[in-house]
CSV table of C-alpha atoms in Angstrom, one decimal:
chain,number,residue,atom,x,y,z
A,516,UNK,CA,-0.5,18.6,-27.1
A,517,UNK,CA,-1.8,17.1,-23.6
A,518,UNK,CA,-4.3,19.3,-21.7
A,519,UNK,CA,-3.5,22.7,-20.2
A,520,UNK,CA,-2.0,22.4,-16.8
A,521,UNK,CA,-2.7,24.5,-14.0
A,522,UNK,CA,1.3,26.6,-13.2
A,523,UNK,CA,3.3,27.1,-10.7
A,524,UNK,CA,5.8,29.1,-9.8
A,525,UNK,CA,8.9,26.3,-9.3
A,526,UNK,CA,11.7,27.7,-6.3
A,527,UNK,CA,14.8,28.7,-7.7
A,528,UNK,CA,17.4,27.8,-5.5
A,529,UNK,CA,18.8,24.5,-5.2
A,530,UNK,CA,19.9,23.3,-2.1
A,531,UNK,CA,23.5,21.1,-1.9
A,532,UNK,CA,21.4,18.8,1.0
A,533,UNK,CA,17.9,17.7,2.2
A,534,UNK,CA,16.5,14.9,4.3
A,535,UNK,CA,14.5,13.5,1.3
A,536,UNK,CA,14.4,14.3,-2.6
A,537,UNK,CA,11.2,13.1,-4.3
A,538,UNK,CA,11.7,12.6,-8.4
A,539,UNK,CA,8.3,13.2,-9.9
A,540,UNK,CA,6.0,16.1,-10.1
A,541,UNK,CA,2.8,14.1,-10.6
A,542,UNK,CA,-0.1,13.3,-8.1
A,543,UNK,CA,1.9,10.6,-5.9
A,544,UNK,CA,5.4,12.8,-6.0
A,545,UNK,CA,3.4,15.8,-5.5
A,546,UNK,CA,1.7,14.1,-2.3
A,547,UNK,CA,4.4,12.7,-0.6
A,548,UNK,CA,6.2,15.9,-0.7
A,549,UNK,CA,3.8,17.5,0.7
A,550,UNK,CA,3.1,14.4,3.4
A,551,UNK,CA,6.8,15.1,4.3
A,552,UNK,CA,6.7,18.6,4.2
A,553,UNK,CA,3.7,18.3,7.3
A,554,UNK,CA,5.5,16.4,8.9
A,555,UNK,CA,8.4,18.9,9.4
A,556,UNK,CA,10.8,16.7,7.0
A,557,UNK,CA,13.2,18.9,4.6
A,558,UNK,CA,12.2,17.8,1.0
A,559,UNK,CA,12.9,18.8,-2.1
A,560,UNK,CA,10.8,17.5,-5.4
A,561,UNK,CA,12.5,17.5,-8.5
A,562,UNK,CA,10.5,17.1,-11.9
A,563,UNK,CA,12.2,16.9,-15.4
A,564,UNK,CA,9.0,18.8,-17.1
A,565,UNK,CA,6.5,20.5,-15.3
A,566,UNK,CA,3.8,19.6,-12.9
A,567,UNK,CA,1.4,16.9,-13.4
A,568,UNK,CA,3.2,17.2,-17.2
A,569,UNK,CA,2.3,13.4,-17.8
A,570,UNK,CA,-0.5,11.2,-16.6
A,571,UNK,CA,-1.0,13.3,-14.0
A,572,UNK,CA,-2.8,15.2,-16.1
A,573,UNK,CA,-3.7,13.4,-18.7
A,574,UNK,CA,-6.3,10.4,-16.9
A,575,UNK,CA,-10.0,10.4,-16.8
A,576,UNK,CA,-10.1,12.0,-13.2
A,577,UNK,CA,-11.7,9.3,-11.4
A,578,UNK,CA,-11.3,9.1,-7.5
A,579,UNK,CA,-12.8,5.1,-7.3
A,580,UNK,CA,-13.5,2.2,-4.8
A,581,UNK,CA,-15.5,0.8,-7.5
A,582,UNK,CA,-13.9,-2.3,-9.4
A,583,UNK,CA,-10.4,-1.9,-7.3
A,584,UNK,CA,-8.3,-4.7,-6.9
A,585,UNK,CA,-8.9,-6.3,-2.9
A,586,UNK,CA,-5.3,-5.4,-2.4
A,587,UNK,CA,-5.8,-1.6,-3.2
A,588,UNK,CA,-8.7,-1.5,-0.8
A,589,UNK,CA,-7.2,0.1,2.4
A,590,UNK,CA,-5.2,1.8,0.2
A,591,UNK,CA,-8.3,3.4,-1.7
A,592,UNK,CA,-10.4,4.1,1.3
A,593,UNK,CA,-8.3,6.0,2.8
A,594,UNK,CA,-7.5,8.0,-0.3
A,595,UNK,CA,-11.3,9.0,-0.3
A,596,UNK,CA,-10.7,10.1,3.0
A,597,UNK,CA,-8.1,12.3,2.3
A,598,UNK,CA,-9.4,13.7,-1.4
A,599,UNK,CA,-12.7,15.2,0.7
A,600,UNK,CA,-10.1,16.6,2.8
A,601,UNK,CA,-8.7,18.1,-0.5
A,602,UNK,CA,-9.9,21.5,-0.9
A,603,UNK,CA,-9.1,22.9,2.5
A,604,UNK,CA,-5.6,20.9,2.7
A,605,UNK,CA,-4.4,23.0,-0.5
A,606,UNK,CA,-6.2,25.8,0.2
A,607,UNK,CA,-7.3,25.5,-4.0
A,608,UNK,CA,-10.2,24.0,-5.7
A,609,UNK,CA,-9.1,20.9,-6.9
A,610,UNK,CA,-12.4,20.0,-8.0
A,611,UNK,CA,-13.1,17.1,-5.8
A,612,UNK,CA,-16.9,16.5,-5.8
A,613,UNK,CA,-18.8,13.3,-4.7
A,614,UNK,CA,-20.6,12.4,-7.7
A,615,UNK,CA,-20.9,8.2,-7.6
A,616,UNK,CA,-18.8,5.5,-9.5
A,617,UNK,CA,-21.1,3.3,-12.5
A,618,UNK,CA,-19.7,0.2,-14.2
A,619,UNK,CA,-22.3,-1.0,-16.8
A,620,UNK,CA,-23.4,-4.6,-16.9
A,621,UNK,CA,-25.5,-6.1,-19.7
A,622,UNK,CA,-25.7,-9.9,-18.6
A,623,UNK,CA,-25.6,-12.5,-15.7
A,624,UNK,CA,-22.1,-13.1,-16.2
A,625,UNK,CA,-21.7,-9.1,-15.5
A,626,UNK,CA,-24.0,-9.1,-12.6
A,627,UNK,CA,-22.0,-12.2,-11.2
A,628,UNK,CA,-18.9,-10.7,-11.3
A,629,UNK,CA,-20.2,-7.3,-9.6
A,630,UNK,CA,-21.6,-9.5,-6.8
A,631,UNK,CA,-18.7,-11.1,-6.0
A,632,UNK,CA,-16.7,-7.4,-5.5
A,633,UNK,CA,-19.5,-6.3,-3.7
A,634,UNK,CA,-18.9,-9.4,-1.3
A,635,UNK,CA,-14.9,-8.3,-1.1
A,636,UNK,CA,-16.1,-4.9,-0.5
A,637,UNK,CA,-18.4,-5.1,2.4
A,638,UNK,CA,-16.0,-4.4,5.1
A,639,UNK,CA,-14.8,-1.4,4.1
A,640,UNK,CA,-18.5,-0.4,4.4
A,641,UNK,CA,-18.5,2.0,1.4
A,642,UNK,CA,-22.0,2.0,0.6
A,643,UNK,CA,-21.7,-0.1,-3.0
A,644,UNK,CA,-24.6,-1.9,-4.2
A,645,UNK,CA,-26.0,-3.7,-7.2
A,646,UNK,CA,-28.7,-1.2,-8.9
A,647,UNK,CA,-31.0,-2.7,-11.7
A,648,UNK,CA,-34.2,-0.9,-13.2
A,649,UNK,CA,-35.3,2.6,-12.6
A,650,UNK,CA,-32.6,2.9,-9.9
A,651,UNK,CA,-29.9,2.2,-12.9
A,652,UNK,CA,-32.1,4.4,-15.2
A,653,UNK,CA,-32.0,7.4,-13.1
A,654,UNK,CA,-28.1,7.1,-12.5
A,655,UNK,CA,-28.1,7.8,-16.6
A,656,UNK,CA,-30.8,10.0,-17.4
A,657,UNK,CA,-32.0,10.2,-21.0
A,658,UNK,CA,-30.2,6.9,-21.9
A,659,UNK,CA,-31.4,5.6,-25.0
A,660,UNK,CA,-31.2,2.1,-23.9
A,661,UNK,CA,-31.4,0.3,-21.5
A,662,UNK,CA,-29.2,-2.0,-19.3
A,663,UNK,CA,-29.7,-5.3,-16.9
A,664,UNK,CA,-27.5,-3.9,-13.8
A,665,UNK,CA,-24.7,-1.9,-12.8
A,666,UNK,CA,-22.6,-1.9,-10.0
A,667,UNK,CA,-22.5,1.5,-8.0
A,668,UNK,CA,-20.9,3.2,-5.1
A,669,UNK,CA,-22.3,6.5,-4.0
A,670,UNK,CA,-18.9,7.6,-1.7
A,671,UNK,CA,-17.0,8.1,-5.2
A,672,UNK,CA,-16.2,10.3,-6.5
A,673,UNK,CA,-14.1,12.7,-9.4
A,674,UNK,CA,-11.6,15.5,-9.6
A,675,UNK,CA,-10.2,17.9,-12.2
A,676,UNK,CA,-6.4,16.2,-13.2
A,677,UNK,CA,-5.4,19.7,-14.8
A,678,UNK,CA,-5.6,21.1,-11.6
A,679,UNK,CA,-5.0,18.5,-8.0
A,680,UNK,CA,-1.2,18.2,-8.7
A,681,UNK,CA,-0.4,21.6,-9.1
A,682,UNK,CA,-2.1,22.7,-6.0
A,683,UNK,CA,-0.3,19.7,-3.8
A,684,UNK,CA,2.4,21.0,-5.0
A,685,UNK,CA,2.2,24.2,-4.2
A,686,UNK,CA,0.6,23.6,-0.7
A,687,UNK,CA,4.0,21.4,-0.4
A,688,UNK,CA,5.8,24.6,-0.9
A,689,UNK,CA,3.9,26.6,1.4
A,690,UNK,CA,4.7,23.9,4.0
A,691,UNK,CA,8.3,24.2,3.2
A,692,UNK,CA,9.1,21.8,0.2
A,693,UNK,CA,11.3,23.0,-2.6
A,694,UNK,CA,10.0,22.1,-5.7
A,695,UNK,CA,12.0,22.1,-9.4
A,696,UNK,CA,10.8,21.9,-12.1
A,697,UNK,CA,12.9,21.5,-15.5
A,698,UNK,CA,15.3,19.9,-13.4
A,699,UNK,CA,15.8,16.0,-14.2
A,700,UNK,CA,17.3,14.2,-11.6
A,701,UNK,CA,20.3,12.0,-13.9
A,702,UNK,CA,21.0,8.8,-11.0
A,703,UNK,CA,21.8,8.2,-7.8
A,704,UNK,CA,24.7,8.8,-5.7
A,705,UNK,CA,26.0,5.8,-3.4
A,706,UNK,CA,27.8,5.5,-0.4
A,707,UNK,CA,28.3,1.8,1.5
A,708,UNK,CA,25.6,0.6,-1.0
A,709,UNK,CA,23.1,2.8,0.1
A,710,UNK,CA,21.6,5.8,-1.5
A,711,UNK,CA,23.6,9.3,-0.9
A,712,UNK,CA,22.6,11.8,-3.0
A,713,UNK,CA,20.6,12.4,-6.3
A,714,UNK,CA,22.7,13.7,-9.5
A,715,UNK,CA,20.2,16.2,-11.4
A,716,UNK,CA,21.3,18.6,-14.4
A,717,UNK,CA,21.7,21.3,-12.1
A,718,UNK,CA,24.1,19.2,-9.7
A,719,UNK,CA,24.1,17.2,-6.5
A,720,UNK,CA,22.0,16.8,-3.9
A,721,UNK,CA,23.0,14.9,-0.5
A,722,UNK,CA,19.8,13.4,1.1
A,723,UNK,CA,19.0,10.2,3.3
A,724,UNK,CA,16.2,9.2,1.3
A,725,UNK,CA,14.9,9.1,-2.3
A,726,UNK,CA,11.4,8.8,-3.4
A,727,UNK,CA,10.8,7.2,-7.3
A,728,UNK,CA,7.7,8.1,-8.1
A,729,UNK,CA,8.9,8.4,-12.3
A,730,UNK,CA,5.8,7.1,-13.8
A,731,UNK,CA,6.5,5.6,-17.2
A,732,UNK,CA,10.2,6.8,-16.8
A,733,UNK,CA,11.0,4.4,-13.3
A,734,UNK,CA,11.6,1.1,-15.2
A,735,UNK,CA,14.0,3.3,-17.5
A,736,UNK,CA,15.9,5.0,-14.3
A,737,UNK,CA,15.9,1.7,-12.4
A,738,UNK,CA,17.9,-0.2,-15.2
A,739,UNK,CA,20.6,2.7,-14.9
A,740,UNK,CA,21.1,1.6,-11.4
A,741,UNK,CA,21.6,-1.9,-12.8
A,742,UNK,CA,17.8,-2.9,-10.9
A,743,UNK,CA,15.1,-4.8,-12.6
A,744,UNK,CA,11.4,-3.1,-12.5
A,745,UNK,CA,9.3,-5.3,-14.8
A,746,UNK,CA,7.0,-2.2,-15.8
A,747,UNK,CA,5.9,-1.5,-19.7
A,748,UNK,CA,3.7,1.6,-21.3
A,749,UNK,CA,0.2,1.5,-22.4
A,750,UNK,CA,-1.4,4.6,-25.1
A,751,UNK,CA,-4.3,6.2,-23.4
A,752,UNK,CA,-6.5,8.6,-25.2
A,753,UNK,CA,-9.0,10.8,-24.2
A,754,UNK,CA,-10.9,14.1,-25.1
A,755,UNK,CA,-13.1,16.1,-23.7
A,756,UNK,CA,-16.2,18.1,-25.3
A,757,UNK,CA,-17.6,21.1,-24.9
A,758,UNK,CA,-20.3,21.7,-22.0
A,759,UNK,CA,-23.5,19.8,-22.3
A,760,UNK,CA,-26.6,18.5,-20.2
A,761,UNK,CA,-25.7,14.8,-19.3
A,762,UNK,CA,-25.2,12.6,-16.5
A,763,UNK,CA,-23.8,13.2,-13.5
A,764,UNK,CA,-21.9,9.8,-12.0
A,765,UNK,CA,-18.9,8.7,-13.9
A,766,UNK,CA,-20.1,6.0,-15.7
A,767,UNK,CA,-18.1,2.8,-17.1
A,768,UNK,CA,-18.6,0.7,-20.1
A,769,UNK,CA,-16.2,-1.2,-22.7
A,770,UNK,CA,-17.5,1.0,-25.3
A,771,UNK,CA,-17.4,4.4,-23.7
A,772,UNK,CA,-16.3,5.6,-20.4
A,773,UNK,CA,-17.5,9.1,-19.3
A,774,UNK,CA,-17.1,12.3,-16.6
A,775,UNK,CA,-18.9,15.3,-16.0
A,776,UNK,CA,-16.3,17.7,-15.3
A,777,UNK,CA,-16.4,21.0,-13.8
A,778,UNK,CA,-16.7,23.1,-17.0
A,779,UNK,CA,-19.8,21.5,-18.2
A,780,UNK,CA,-18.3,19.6,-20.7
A,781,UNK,CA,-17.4,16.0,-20.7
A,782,UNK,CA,-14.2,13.6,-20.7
A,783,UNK,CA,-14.7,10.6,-22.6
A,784,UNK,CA,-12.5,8.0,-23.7
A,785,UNK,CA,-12.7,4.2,-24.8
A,786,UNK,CA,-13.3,2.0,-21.9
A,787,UNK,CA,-11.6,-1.5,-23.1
A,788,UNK,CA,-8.5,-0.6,-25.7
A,789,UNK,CA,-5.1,0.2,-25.4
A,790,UNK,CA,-2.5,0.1,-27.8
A,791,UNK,CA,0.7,-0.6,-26.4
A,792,UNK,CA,3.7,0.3,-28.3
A,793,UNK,CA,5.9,-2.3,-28.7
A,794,UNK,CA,9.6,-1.8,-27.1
A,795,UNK,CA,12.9,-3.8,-26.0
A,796,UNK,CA,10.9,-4.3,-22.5
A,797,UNK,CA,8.3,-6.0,-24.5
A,798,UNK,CA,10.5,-8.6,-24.7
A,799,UNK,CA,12.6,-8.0,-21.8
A,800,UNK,CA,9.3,-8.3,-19.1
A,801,UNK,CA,7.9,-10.7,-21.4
A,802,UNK,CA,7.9,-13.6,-18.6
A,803,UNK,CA,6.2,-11.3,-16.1
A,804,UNK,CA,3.5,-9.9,-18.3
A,805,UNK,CA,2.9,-12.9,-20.3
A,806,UNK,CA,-0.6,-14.3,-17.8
A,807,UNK,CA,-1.7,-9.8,-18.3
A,808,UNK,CA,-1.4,-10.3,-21.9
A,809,UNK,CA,-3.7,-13.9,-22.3
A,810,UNK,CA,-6.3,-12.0,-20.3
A,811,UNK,CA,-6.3,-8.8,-22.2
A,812,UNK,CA,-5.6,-9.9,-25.7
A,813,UNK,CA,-9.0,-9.1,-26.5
A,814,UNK,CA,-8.7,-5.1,-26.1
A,815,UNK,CA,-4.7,-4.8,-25.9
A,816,UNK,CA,-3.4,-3.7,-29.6
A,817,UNK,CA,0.6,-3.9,-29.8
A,818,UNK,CA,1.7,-1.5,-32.0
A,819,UNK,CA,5.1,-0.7,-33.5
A,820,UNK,CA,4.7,3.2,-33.6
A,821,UNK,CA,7.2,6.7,-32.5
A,822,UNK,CA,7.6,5.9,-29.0
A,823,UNK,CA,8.7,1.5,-30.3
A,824,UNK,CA,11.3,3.9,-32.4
A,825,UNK,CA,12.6,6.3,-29.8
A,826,UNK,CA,12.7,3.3,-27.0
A,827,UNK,CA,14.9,0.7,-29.4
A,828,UNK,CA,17.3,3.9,-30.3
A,829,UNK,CA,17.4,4.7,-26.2
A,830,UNK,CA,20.6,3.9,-24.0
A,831,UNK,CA,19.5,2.1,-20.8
A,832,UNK,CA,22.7,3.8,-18.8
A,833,UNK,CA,24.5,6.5,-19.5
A,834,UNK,CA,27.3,8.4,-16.8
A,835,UNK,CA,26.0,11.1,-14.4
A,836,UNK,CA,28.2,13.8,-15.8
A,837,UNK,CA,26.1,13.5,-19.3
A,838,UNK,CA,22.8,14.9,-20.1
A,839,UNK,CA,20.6,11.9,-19.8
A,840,UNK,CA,17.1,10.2,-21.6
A,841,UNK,CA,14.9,12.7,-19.4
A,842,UNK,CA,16.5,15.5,-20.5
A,843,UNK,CA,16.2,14.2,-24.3
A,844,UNK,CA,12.5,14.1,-23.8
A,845,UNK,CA,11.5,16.2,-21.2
A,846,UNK,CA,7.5,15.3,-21.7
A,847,UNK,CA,5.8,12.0,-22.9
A,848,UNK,CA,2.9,14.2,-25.3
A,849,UNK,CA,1.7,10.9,-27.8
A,850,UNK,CA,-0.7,11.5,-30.2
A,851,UNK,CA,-3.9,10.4,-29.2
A,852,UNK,CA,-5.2,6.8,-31.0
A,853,UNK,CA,-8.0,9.0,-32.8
A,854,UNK,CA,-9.9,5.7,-33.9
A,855,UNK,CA,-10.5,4.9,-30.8
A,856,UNK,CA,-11.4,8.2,-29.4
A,857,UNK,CA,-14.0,8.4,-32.7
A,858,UNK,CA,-15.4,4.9,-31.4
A,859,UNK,CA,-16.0,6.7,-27.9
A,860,UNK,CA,-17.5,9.6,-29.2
A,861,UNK,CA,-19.9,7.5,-31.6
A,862,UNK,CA,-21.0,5.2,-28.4
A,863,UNK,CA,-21.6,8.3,-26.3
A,864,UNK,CA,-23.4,9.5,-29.2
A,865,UNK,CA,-25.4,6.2,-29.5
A,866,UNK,CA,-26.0,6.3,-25.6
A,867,UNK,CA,-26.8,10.0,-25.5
A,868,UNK,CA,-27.7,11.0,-28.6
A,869,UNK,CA,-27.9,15.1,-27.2
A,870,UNK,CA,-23.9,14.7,-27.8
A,871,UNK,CA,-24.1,14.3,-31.7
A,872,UNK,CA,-23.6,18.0,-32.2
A,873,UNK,CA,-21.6,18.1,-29.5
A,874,UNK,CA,-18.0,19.9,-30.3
A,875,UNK,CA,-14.5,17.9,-29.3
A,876,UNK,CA,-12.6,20.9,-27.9
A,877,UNK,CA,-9.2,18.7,-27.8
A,878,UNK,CA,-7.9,15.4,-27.5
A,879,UNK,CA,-4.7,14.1,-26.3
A,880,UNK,CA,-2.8,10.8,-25.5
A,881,UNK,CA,-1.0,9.6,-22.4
A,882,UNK,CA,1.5,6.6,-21.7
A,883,UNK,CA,0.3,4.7,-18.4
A,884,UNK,CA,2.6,2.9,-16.2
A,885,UNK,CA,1.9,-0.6,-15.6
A,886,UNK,CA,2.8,-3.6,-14.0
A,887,UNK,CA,2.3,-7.5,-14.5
A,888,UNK,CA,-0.4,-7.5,-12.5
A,889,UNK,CA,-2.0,-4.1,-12.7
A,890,UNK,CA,-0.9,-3.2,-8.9
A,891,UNK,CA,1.4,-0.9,-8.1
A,892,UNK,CA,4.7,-0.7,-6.8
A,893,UNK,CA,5.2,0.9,-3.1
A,894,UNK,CA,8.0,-0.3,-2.0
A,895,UNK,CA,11.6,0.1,-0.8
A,896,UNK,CA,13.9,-1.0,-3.7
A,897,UNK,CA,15.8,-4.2,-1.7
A,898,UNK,CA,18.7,-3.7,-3.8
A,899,UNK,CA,19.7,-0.3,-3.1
A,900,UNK,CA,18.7,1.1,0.6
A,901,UNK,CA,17.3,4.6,0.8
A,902,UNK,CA,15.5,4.6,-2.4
A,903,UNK,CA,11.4,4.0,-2.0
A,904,UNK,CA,9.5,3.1,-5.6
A,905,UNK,CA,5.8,4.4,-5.8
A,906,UNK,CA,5.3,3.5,-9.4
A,907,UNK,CA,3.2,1.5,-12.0
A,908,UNK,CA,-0.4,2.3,-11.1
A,909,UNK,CA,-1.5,0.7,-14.4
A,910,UNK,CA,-4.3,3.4,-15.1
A,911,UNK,CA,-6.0,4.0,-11.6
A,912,UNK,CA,-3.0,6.5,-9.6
A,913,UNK,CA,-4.5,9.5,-10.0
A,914,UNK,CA,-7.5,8.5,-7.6
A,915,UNK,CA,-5.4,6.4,-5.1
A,916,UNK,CA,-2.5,9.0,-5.4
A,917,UNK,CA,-3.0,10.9,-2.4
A,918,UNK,CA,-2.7,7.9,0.0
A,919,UNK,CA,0.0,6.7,-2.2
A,920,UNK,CA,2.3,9.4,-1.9
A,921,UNK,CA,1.8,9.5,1.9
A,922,UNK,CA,2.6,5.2,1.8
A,923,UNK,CA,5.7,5.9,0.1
A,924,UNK,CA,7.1,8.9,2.1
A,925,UNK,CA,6.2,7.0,5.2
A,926,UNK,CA,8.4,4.3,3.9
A,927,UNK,CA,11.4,6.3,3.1
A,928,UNK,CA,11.5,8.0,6.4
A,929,UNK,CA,11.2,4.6,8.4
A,930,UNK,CA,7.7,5.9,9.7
A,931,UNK,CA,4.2,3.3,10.4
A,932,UNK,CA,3.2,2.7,7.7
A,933,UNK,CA,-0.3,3.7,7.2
A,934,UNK,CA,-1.8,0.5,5.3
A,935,UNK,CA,0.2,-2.5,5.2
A,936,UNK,CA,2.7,-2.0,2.0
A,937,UNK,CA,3.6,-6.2,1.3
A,938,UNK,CA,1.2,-6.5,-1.7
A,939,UNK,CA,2.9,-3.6,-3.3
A,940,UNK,CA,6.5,-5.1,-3.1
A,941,UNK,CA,8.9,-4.9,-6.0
A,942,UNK,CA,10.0,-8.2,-5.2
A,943,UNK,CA,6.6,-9.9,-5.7
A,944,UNK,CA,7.5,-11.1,-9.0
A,945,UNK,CA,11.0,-12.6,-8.1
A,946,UNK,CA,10.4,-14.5,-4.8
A,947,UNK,CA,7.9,-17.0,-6.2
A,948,UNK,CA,4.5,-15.5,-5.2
A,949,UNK,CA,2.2,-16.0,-8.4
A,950,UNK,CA,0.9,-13.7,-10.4
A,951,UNK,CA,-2.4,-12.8,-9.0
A,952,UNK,CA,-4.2,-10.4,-11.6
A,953,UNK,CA,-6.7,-7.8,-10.4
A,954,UNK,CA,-10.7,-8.0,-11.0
A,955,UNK,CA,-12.2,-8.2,-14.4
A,956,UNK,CA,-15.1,-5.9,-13.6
């Protein structure tokens, strides 16, 4: 079971039209609904599950500059901006706190690397600097070792995943949105090869626009339309403990990455290893992914496991008027990769050893959406006009989410665009740009 989710209460009346319909209750669908919704736009969000039901929910609930890829950088920024704005734009505690963002660094070839970010970073002025010595000790207190750098950056900061998507959304509602839940939007209607209308379970909706923002479920929903959205899953797990005295700044290493979170307890999870389950778009994005897979292969772990199973049994198009894959499974829930989480727990233990008695309240697995080159997709979809993809965020959406959602609603409504969308183009990997992967940090 993935953690408990802050409710709400979903509308119950569908309307037959609306300017915009948004597919995807988690943190990017949830913001651009409720960009949209400020902006006096008729929206209406549909979600196959429930709120923040998937990865939403289920990430470390980091809000990071730190270690971002130069391309997310406006992006990111202005995310910050608008996560302090948080609390008093949903009128709920998300549980946005500045609290600094760590990565670890044990050797020149580490301390290279973080210099040459820190370079990339300085014009966005975010305060990031190498720390070494008693400045690195005192950003992990009672450490039982110690380390030759790190590279920090005080404006980060962290929020509670259980709860930010569910208080978009309802501050989305409050603004006018219409949100449904356990309502899975089948395809997409056209008229004069554009986008016309979205086919759900509970029946058609006319709109101008369309907003994908499916997760691990877009690649799937794109092939129905006959469009090619190289995008695979990766296994995530994660638990968190009971509450404990520990550090404060979320703190990356391969071995361990941890949180503070509001409760007092801690999330923790493996920092390098995924397993990846090992499906038909394994082979079918195989071109596309093949530089990501060279340069992981140390900590990526294809596996042939439940999800391999239910993806090579799957149809990849099936007629509107049918119940379709998102109904079959309303909620990715994996089992959590216990060995790993057990490798996590015994370097936190190693690291902080006030956490060997510590009790694991609950763990819980997630599948992330990723692309070739661990950058997301905000983009119109060429092919099909009307429909705007905000997809693949490879592990890192839930922080950049907010200025996300916003990117993508601006796009759908023909609005500025408020950071320049070309390096988050669909087309990037068919109109011969190389494949530019993001920083090893």
């Amino acid at each position: 079971m993935g953690p408990y989710v802050d409710s709400i209460i979903p509308d119950e009346l569908m309307p037959s039209a609306t300017r915009v319909v948004v597919i995807g209750g988690g943190i990017i669908g949830t913001f651009a609904a409720l960009t949209l919704a400020n902006r006096g736009i008729p929206v209406v969000l549909c979600e196959k599950g429930y709120i923040a039901c998937e990865q939403s929910s289920r990430n470390w609930g980091w809000c990071r500059q730190a270690g971002r890829d130069a391309r997310e950088m406006p992006l990111i920024v202005q995310s910050l901006q608008l996560w302090r704005y948080m609390n008093r734009m949903t009128e709920s505690d998300t549980g946005f706190r500045q609290c600094g963002v760590l990565y670890v660094g044990e050797s020149e070839a580490d301390e290279r690397r973080f210099t040459a970010w820190v370079d990339m970073a300085k014009p966005y002025d975010i305060g990031t600097r190498i720390v070494r010595g008693t400045e690195l000790a005192a950003l992990m207190p009672g450490a039982s070792r110690t380390y030759a750098c790190g590279l920090y950056v005080p404006t980060d900061g962290c929020a509670e995943p259980q709860r930010a998507a569910p208080a978009i959304a309802r501050a989305a509602q409050r603004k006018g949105a219409i949100v449904l839940t356990h309502c899975a939007v089948r395809g997409i209607e056209r008229t004069g090869g554009r986008a016309a209308a979205v086919i759900t379970e509970r029946g058609r909706i006319a709109c101008d626009a369309v907003v994908l923002a499916g997760g691990a479920w877009s690649s799937l929903f794109c092939a129905n339309l006959g469009i090619r959205l190289p995008q695979l899953k990766v296994l995530s797990s994660v638990m968190r403990t009971a509450p404990v005295e520990g550090p404060d700044a979320c703190t990356y290493l391969d071995e361990v990455g941890y949180r503070k979170r509001r409760d007092g307890g801690y999330t923790l999870a493996r920092g390098a290893g995924y397993v990846a389950p090992f499906v038909p778009d394994s082979l079918r994005y195989l071109r596309e992914f093949l530089p990501t897979i060279r340069a992981e292969r140390g900590s990526l772990r294809l596996r042939v496991n439940a999800q391999s199973l239910r993806e090579f049994r799957a149809p990849r198009s099936w007629p509107l008027d049918r119940p379709s894959p998102f109904e079959a499974t309303r909620v990715l829930d994996p089992a959590p990769n216990k060995t790993l989480n057990r490798e996590a727990l015994a370097a936190m233990i190693e690291l902080y050893p006030q956490f060997r008695d510590v009790h694991i309240v609950q763990q819980w697995g997630g599948y992330i959406d990723v692309t070739p080159d661990v950058v997301p997709y905000i983009s119109p979809l060429g092919t099909l006009p009307g429909v705007t993809v905000a997809t693949g965020f490879s592990g890192h959406g839930f922080g950049i989410g907010p200025a996300a959602g916003r990117l993508a609603a601006e796009l759908a409504i023909g609005d500025a665009p408020s950071v320049d969308p070309a390096p988050f183009r669909t087309s990037r990997f068919s109109d011969g740009s190389p494949i530019v992967l993001g920083p090893e940090i």
